[in-house]
Amino acid sequence: MNEEVKNEILRLKEKGLTNICVEGELEQIAELTVEINRLKKLKNAVILAHVYQRPEVILGISDLVGDSFKLSSDCSGINADIIIFCGVNFMAQTAKILNPNKRVFVPSPDAGCSLSDSIKKEDVIALRKKYPDAPVVTYINTEAEVKAYSDVIVTSSNAEKILSNLYKKNKRIIFIPDKFMGRNLARSLNKRIGDEMILWDGSCIVHEKFDVAVIKEYRKKYPNMMVMAHSECPSEIIENVDFMGSTSDMLAQIKNTSAESYMLVTECGLGELATTMFPDKKFIAMCRLCPYMKMTSLENVLETLKNLPSNNEVILSKDLIERSRKSIDMMFELAR
Ligand code: SF4
């Protein structure tokens, strides 16, 4: 083993990777991260990693970690020619919309998302025709074309505030595509589904499958545990947790509280990240893996950086970027 790899193993250990991966894997991981980090500098690239990515991607090679919107907006101030977005396709598209002058690549071009794949621009056009008086409010987990036909984009952190602002002037709102998030919002805002709030039948395959009975069972064993769930979870889950929010909201909540233990009802990557960020806090496992998020590996990041394959580059027309950007800008205005 050469010196560089030995030092890299030490760096990865300091970052906490040994807490979540087997000791024997480290040498193999270190060889790849050394090469990726070398190429990154050489090509003036920045690597963004969603919190649901594999720990070796987050801890070994990423420059920024966060939720999709935070990543895309934070990197606009970075002086880099290339963005490698470790996440799913709609996220890389959002990065391109917010950074049109940079080349954006996604290491796994087949990484879709059950939510974003549930709706196409034609569906939005049909909804608009059916409810011409209702603005279209769209969760950020959608493709650029769907964003382009929307009035305003929301994230899980600002959706309630934006909807509440919009209801001051509108009796009815179309909220797409996440039906569970829509139901949770309708409940908090006291709006009637099907009348004041029109929903689409989309859902996240990770968050729709959690089981309330399991949460209740764990509560008996850990009575002082704080249970947090992502707002993409169904209402029966949300009714049985102590906190609902986005991935960033959940990390902030862990930082600012001192519960005996925490359960994160979301994709497993967040729990893995929390374990390394808060080594003194205790986490109770309750998570599911997103098959799309886990398509990104160190191997395909290396391949993408080395060859910048055209198949992995996000290409959006100027018109599509401008139209979808409009609905994102409206989010900033309404969330103020
Ligand atoms: S966790 Fe759910 S919303 Fe996120 S990428 Fe996977 S399927 Fe899509």
Short mmCIF file of C-alpha atoms and ligand atoms in Angstrom, two decimals:
data_model
loop_
_atom_site.label_atom_id
_atom_site.label_comp_id
_atom_site.label_asym_id
_atom_site.label_seq_id
_atom_site.Cartn_x
_atom_site.Cartn_y
_atom_site.Cartn_z
CA MET A 1 0.00 0.00 0.00
CA ASN A 2 1.53 3.39 -0.93
CA GLU A 3 1.88 6.34 1.47
CA GLU A 4 -0.90 8.35 -0.18
CA VAL A 5 -3.43 5.56 0.34
CA LYS A 6 -2.26 5.04 3.93
CA ASN A 7 -2.80 8.76 4.68
CA GLU A 8 -6.16 8.66 2.94
CA ILE A 9 -7.26 5.76 5.16
CA LEU A 10 -6.37 7.88 8.21
CA ARG A 11 -8.34 10.84 6.82
CA LEU A 12 -11.39 8.66 6.16
CA LYS A 13 -11.16 7.18 9.67
CA GLU A 14 -11.05 10.68 11.18
CA LYS A 15 -14.18 11.56 9.22
CA GLY A 16 -15.96 8.65 10.88
CA LEU A 17 -16.19 6.25 7.94
CA THR A 18 -15.10 3.32 10.14
CA ASN A 19 -18.30 3.76 12.18
CA ILE A 20 -20.34 2.74 9.17
CA CYS A 21 -18.16 0.57 6.98
CA VAL A 22 -16.17 -2.62 7.42
CA GLU A 23 -12.44 -2.11 8.16
CA GLY A 24 -11.35 -4.29 5.20
CA GLU A 25 -13.22 -2.09 2.71
CA LEU A 26 -11.23 1.02 3.60
CA GLU A 27 -8.17 0.35 1.42
CA GLN A 28 -10.31 -0.18 -1.65
CA ILE A 29 -12.34 2.96 -0.87
CA ALA A 30 -9.19 5.02 -0.21
CA GLU A 31 -7.63 4.06 -3.56
CA LEU A 32 -10.73 5.37 -5.33
CA THR A 33 -11.15 8.54 -3.24
CA VAL A 34 -7.47 9.51 -3.78
CA GLU A 35 -7.92 9.29 -7.54
CA ILE A 36 -11.30 11.09 -7.56
CA ASN A 37 -10.01 13.93 -5.38
CA ARG A 38 -6.95 14.30 -7.65
CA LEU A 39 -9.07 14.47 -10.79
CA LYS A 40 -11.49 16.86 -9.13
CA LYS A 41 -8.73 19.44 -8.64
CA LEU A 42 -7.27 18.85 -12.08
CA LYS A 43 -10.61 19.46 -13.80
CA ASN A 44 -11.81 22.26 -11.49
CA ALA A 45 -14.88 20.24 -10.53
CA VAL A 46 -17.08 20.36 -7.46
CA ILE A 47 -18.83 17.25 -6.11
CA LEU A 48 -22.25 17.65 -4.52
CA ALA A 49 -23.75 14.79 -2.52
CA HIS A 50 -27.33 14.41 -1.38
CA VAL A 51 -27.66 13.25 2.24
CA TYR A 52 -29.10 9.91 1.04
CA GLN A 53 -25.89 9.01 -0.82
CA ARG A 54 -23.53 6.22 0.31
CA PRO A 55 -21.27 7.24 3.23
CA GLU A 56 -18.04 6.80 1.23
CA VAL A 57 -19.38 9.29 -1.34
CA ILE A 58 -20.44 11.81 1.33
CA LEU A 59 -17.35 11.51 3.54
CA GLY A 60 -14.74 10.61 0.95
CA ILE A 61 -15.20 12.91 -2.03
CA SER A 62 -17.98 15.47 -1.62
CA ASP A 63 -17.43 19.23 -1.29
CA LEU A 64 -21.02 20.00 -0.31
CA VAL A 65 -23.61 17.76 1.38
CA GLY A 66 -27.26 18.62 1.83
CA ASP A 67 -30.74 18.36 0.39
CA SER A 68 -31.20 18.89 -3.32
CA PHE A 69 -32.19 22.53 -3.26
CA LYS A 70 -29.57 23.65 -0.75
CA LEU A 71 -26.88 21.91 -2.80
CA SER A 72 -27.94 23.49 -6.07
CA SER A 73 -28.20 27.00 -4.65
CA ASP A 74 -25.06 26.79 -2.49
CA CYS A 75 -22.84 25.77 -5.36
CA SER A 76 -23.72 28.82 -7.48
CA GLY A 77 -21.11 30.83 -5.56
CA ILE A 78 -18.37 28.24 -6.14
CA ASN A 79 -15.74 28.84 -8.76
CA ALA A 80 -15.89 25.51 -10.62
CA ASP A 81 -16.33 24.61 -14.28
CA ILE A 82 -17.95 21.25 -13.63
CA ILE A 83 -20.55 20.02 -11.15
CA ILE A 84 -20.74 16.29 -10.41
CA PHE A 85 -24.12 15.78 -8.76
CA CYS A 86 -24.27 12.59 -6.67
CA GLY A 87 -28.01 12.15 -6.45
CA VAL A 88 -30.87 11.46 -8.85
CA ASN A 89 -31.66 13.04 -12.21
CA PHE A 90 -34.18 15.69 -11.20
CA MET A 91 -31.65 17.02 -8.66
CA ALA A 92 -28.93 17.36 -11.28
CA GLN A 93 -31.45 19.18 -13.49
CA THR A 94 -32.16 21.64 -10.66
CA ALA A 95 -28.41 22.22 -10.32
CA LYS A 96 -28.25 22.99 -14.06
CA ILE A 97 -31.23 25.37 -13.86
CA LEU A 98 -29.55 27.31 -11.04
CA ASN A 99 -26.06 27.11 -12.60
CA PRO A 100 -26.65 27.33 -16.37
CA ASN A 101 -23.05 28.33 -17.12
CA LYS A 102 -21.52 25.26 -15.49
CA ARG A 103 -21.39 21.77 -16.99
CA VAL A 104 -23.43 19.42 -14.78
CA PHE A 105 -22.90 15.64 -14.76
CA VAL A 106 -24.74 12.87 -12.97
CA PRO A 107 -22.70 9.68 -12.28
CA SER A 108 -25.75 7.42 -12.68
CA PRO A 109 -27.94 8.63 -15.55
CA ASP A 110 -30.48 5.86 -14.83
CA ALA A 111 -31.20 7.20 -11.33
CA GLY A 112 -34.85 8.20 -11.55
CA CYS A 113 -37.26 8.78 -8.68
CA SER A 114 -40.76 7.38 -8.15
CA LEU A 115 -42.07 10.85 -7.31
CA SER A 116 -40.58 12.73 -10.23
CA ASP A 117 -41.42 9.87 -12.63
CA SER A 118 -45.10 9.96 -11.57
CA ILE A 119 -45.94 13.14 -13.46
CA LYS A 120 -45.17 14.62 -16.88
CA LYS A 121 -45.73 18.07 -18.33
CA GLU A 122 -48.84 16.82 -20.23
CA ASP A 123 -50.43 15.92 -16.87
CA VAL A 124 -49.79 19.43 -15.57
CA ILE A 125 -51.29 20.95 -18.72
CA ALA A 126 -54.42 18.76 -18.24
CA LEU A 127 -54.73 19.75 -14.56
CA ARG A 128 -54.47 23.42 -15.49
CA LYS A 129 -57.27 22.99 -18.05
CA LYS A 130 -59.49 21.25 -15.50
CA TYR A 131 -58.90 23.81 -12.71
CA PRO A 132 -58.09 27.07 -14.52
CA ASP A 133 -58.51 29.18 -11.37
CA ALA A 134 -55.95 27.21 -9.33
CA PRO A 135 -52.20 27.92 -9.22
CA VAL A 136 -49.93 24.89 -9.62
CA VAL A 137 -47.62 24.41 -6.64
CA THR A 138 -44.95 21.81 -7.34
CA TYR A 139 -42.66 19.95 -4.97
CA ILE A 140 -39.03 20.27 -6.01
CA ASN A 141 -38.78 16.50 -6.65
CA THR A 142 -39.90 16.87 -10.27
CA GLU A 143 -38.34 17.09 -13.72
CA ALA A 144 -37.44 20.43 -15.29
CA GLU A 145 -40.34 20.18 -17.79
CA VAL A 146 -42.86 19.84 -14.96
CA LYS A 147 -41.29 22.79 -13.14
CA ALA A 148 -41.56 24.83 -16.34
CA TYR A 149 -45.36 24.36 -16.37
CA SER A 150 -45.74 25.19 -12.66
CA ASP A 151 -46.39 28.51 -10.95
CA VAL A 152 -44.21 27.97 -7.93
CA ILE A 153 -41.81 25.32 -6.63
CA VAL A 154 -41.68 24.34 -2.97
CA THR A 155 -39.33 22.30 -0.81
CA SER A 156 -40.38 20.23 2.19
CA SER A 157 -39.06 23.07 4.41
CA ASN A 158 -41.03 25.93 2.89
CA ALA A 159 -44.16 24.25 1.43
CA GLU A 160 -46.47 25.12 4.33
CA LYS A 161 -45.44 28.77 4.40
CA ILE A 162 -45.82 29.20 0.63
CA LEU A 163 -49.20 27.45 0.48
CA SER A 164 -50.45 29.49 3.38
CA ASN A 165 -49.41 32.69 1.55
CA LEU A 166 -51.10 31.51 -1.65
CA TYR A 167 -54.36 30.64 0.13
CA LYS A 168 -54.72 34.33 1.08
CA LYS A 169 -55.57 35.03 -2.58
CA ASN A 170 -56.70 31.64 -3.92
CA LYS A 171 -59.55 29.38 -2.84
CA ARG A 172 -58.11 26.34 -4.60
CA ILE A 173 -54.54 25.15 -5.19
CA ILE A 174 -53.15 22.25 -7.21
CA PHE A 175 -50.33 20.55 -5.28
CA ILE A 176 -48.19 18.02 -7.19
CA PRO A 177 -46.90 15.32 -7.23
CA ASP A 178 -46.62 13.93 -3.65
CA LYS A 179 -50.06 12.89 -2.37
CA PHE A 180 -48.75 12.16 1.14
CA MET A 181 -47.01 15.48 1.53
CA GLY A 182 -50.16 17.10 0.09
CA ARG A 183 -52.37 15.35 2.67
CA ASN A 184 -50.02 16.39 5.50
CA LEU A 185 -50.12 19.99 4.28
CA ALA A 186 -53.91 19.98 3.84
CA ARG A 187 -54.22 18.73 7.41
CA SER A 188 -51.93 21.42 8.86
CA LEU A 189 -53.60 24.16 6.83
CA ASN A 190 -57.11 22.83 7.44
CA LYS A 191 -57.97 22.55 3.73
CA ARG A 192 -60.39 20.12 2.06
CA ILE A 193 -58.74 17.69 -0.34
CA GLY A 194 -60.45 17.48 -3.73
CA ASP A 195 -61.94 20.92 -3.30
CA GLU A 196 -59.53 23.46 -1.80
CA MET A 197 -56.48 21.30 -2.51
CA ILE A 198 -56.17 19.18 -5.65
CA LEU A 199 -53.62 16.39 -5.34
CA TRP A 200 -51.75 14.12 -7.74
CA ASP A 201 -51.32 10.39 -7.13
CA GLY A 202 -47.51 10.42 -6.73
CA SER A 203 -45.50 9.03 -3.83
CA CYS A 204 -41.99 8.19 -2.75
CA ILE A 205 -41.38 4.43 -2.69
CA VAL A 206 -39.13 4.85 0.34
CA HIS A 207 -41.36 6.95 2.58
CA GLU A 208 -44.73 5.39 1.72
CA LYS A 209 -43.84 2.01 3.26
CA PHE A 210 -43.03 2.71 6.92
CA ASP A 211 -45.12 0.91 9.51
CA VAL A 212 -46.78 2.70 12.48
CA ALA A 213 -46.91 -0.55 14.49
CA VAL A 214 -43.10 -0.81 14.39
CA ILE A 215 -42.70 2.78 15.64
CA LYS A 216 -45.12 2.06 18.51
CA GLU A 217 -43.24 -1.12 19.40
CA TYR A 218 -39.89 0.75 19.53
CA ARG A 219 -41.43 3.46 21.71
CA LYS A 220 -42.16 0.83 24.39
CA LYS A 221 -38.49 -0.16 24.39
CA TYR A 222 -37.13 3.41 24.21
CA PRO A 223 -39.75 5.62 25.92
CA ASN A 224 -37.57 8.78 25.80
CA MET A 225 -36.69 8.45 22.13
CA MET A 226 -37.48 11.36 19.77
CA VAL A 227 -39.05 10.09 16.55
CA MET A 228 -38.73 12.25 13.44
CA ALA A 229 -40.18 11.62 10.01
CA HIS A 230 -39.79 13.14 6.57
CA SER A 231 -42.85 14.99 5.30
CA GLU A 232 -43.08 12.56 2.35
CA CYS A 233 -44.41 9.94 4.84
CA PRO A 234 -48.15 9.11 5.00
CA SER A 235 -50.31 10.96 7.57
CA GLU A 236 -50.68 7.92 9.87
CA ILE A 237 -46.89 7.97 10.34
CA ILE A 238 -46.78 11.75 10.86
CA GLU A 239 -49.53 11.50 13.50
CA ASN A 240 -47.28 9.15 15.50
CA VAL A 241 -43.98 11.04 15.45
CA ASP A 242 -42.61 13.95 17.49
CA PHE A 243 -41.26 15.99 14.59
CA MET A 244 -41.90 16.25 10.84
CA GLY A 245 -39.61 18.02 8.40
CA SER A 246 -37.05 17.93 5.62
CA THR A 247 -33.68 16.19 6.00
CA SER A 248 -32.06 19.55 6.91
CA ASP A 249 -34.81 20.23 9.47
CA MET A 250 -34.19 16.83 11.07
CA LEU A 251 -30.42 17.36 11.33
CA ALA A 252 -31.01 20.79 12.90
CA GLN A 253 -33.47 19.25 15.35
CA ILE A 254 -30.90 16.63 16.43
CA LYS A 255 -28.28 19.36 16.88
CA ASN A 256 -30.56 21.53 18.99
CA THR A 257 -32.08 18.88 21.26
CA SER A 258 -30.75 16.37 23.75
CA ALA A 259 -33.09 13.39 23.59
CA GLU A 260 -31.92 10.06 25.00
CA SER A 261 -32.10 8.60 21.50
CA TYR A 262 -33.40 9.47 18.01
CA MET A 263 -35.27 7.53 15.37
CA LEU A 264 -35.16 8.94 11.83
CA VAL A 265 -38.03 7.67 9.71
CA THR A 266 -36.55 8.29 6.28
CA GLU A 267 -33.92 6.98 3.87
CA CYS A 268 -31.00 5.23 5.63
CA GLY A 269 -28.39 7.73 4.38
CA LEU A 270 -29.59 10.40 6.80
CA GLY A 271 -29.09 8.12 9.81
CA GLU A 272 -25.60 7.18 8.60
CA LEU A 273 -24.69 10.84 8.19
CA ALA A 274 -26.17 11.75 11.58
CA THR A 275 -24.07 9.00 13.21
CA THR A 276 -20.88 10.64 11.93
CA MET A 277 -22.04 14.21 12.63
CA PHE A 278 -23.20 13.48 16.18
CA PRO A 279 -21.03 10.60 17.45
CA ASP A 280 -22.17 11.17 21.06
CA LYS A 281 -25.88 10.78 20.29
CA LYS A 282 -27.73 7.51 20.06
CA PHE A 283 -29.71 6.50 16.96
CA ILE A 284 -32.28 3.73 16.73
CA ALA A 285 -32.37 2.11 13.30
CA MET A 286 -35.60 2.53 11.32
CA CYS A 287 -34.96 3.34 7.71
CA ARG A 288 -35.32 2.17 4.12
CA LEU A 289 -32.88 2.33 1.23
CA CYS A 290 -33.67 4.29 -1.91
CA PRO A 291 -32.58 2.14 -4.86
CA TYR A 292 -32.18 5.23 -7.07
CA MET A 293 -29.97 7.09 -4.63
CA LYS A 294 -27.76 4.07 -4.11
CA MET A 295 -27.01 3.79 -7.86
CA THR A 296 -24.15 6.28 -7.39
CA SER A 297 -20.87 4.62 -6.45
CA LEU A 298 -17.26 5.75 -6.21
CA GLU A 299 -16.61 3.75 -9.38
CA ASN A 300 -19.18 5.60 -11.50
CA VAL A 301 -18.12 8.99 -10.07
CA LEU A 302 -14.53 8.19 -11.11
CA GLU A 303 -15.64 7.13 -14.58
CA THR A 304 -17.70 10.33 -14.97
CA LEU A 305 -14.87 12.61 -13.85
CA LYS A 306 -12.32 10.84 -16.03
CA ASN A 307 -14.24 10.80 -19.28
CA LEU A 308 -17.05 13.39 -18.85
CA PRO A 309 -19.36 11.13 -20.94
CA SER A 310 -22.02 12.94 -22.96
CA ASN A 311 -24.57 10.41 -21.70
CA ASN A 312 -24.04 11.67 -18.13
CA GLU A 313 -24.23 15.39 -18.89
CA VAL A 314 -27.42 17.32 -18.08
CA ILE A 315 -28.45 19.21 -21.20
CA LEU A 316 -31.46 21.54 -20.96
CA SER A 317 -32.57 24.10 -23.56
CA LYS A 318 -32.25 27.80 -22.75
CA ASP A 319 -36.03 28.15 -22.90
CA LEU A 320 -36.58 25.25 -20.47
CA ILE A 321 -34.01 26.67 -18.05
CA GLU A 322 -35.64 30.12 -18.15
CA ARG A 323 -39.18 28.79 -17.65
CA SER A 324 -38.35 26.45 -14.83
CA ARG A 325 -36.15 29.10 -13.18
CA LYS A 326 -39.19 31.42 -13.08
CA SER A 327 -41.12 29.00 -10.86
CA ILE A 328 -38.09 28.57 -8.59
CA ASP A 329 -37.67 32.36 -8.30
CA MET A 330 -41.33 32.58 -7.33
CA MET A 331 -40.52 30.23 -4.46
CA PHE A 332 -37.93 32.67 -3.11
CA GLU A 333 -40.44 35.51 -3.36
CA LEU A 334 -43.27 33.67 -1.61
CA ALA A 335 -41.07 32.09 1.08
CA ARG A 336 -39.74 35.46 2.16
S1 SF4 B 1 -36.04 8.77 -1.57
FE1 SF4 B 1 -38.01 8.85 -2.62
S2 SF4 B 1 -38.18 10.98 -3.32
FE2 SF4 B 1 -36.00 10.60 -2.83
S3 SF4 B 1 -35.08 9.94 -4.78
FE3 SF4 B 1 -35.71 8.07 -3.67
S4 SF4 B 1 -37.75 7.65 -4.51
FE4 SF4 B 1 -37.29 9.77 -5.02
#
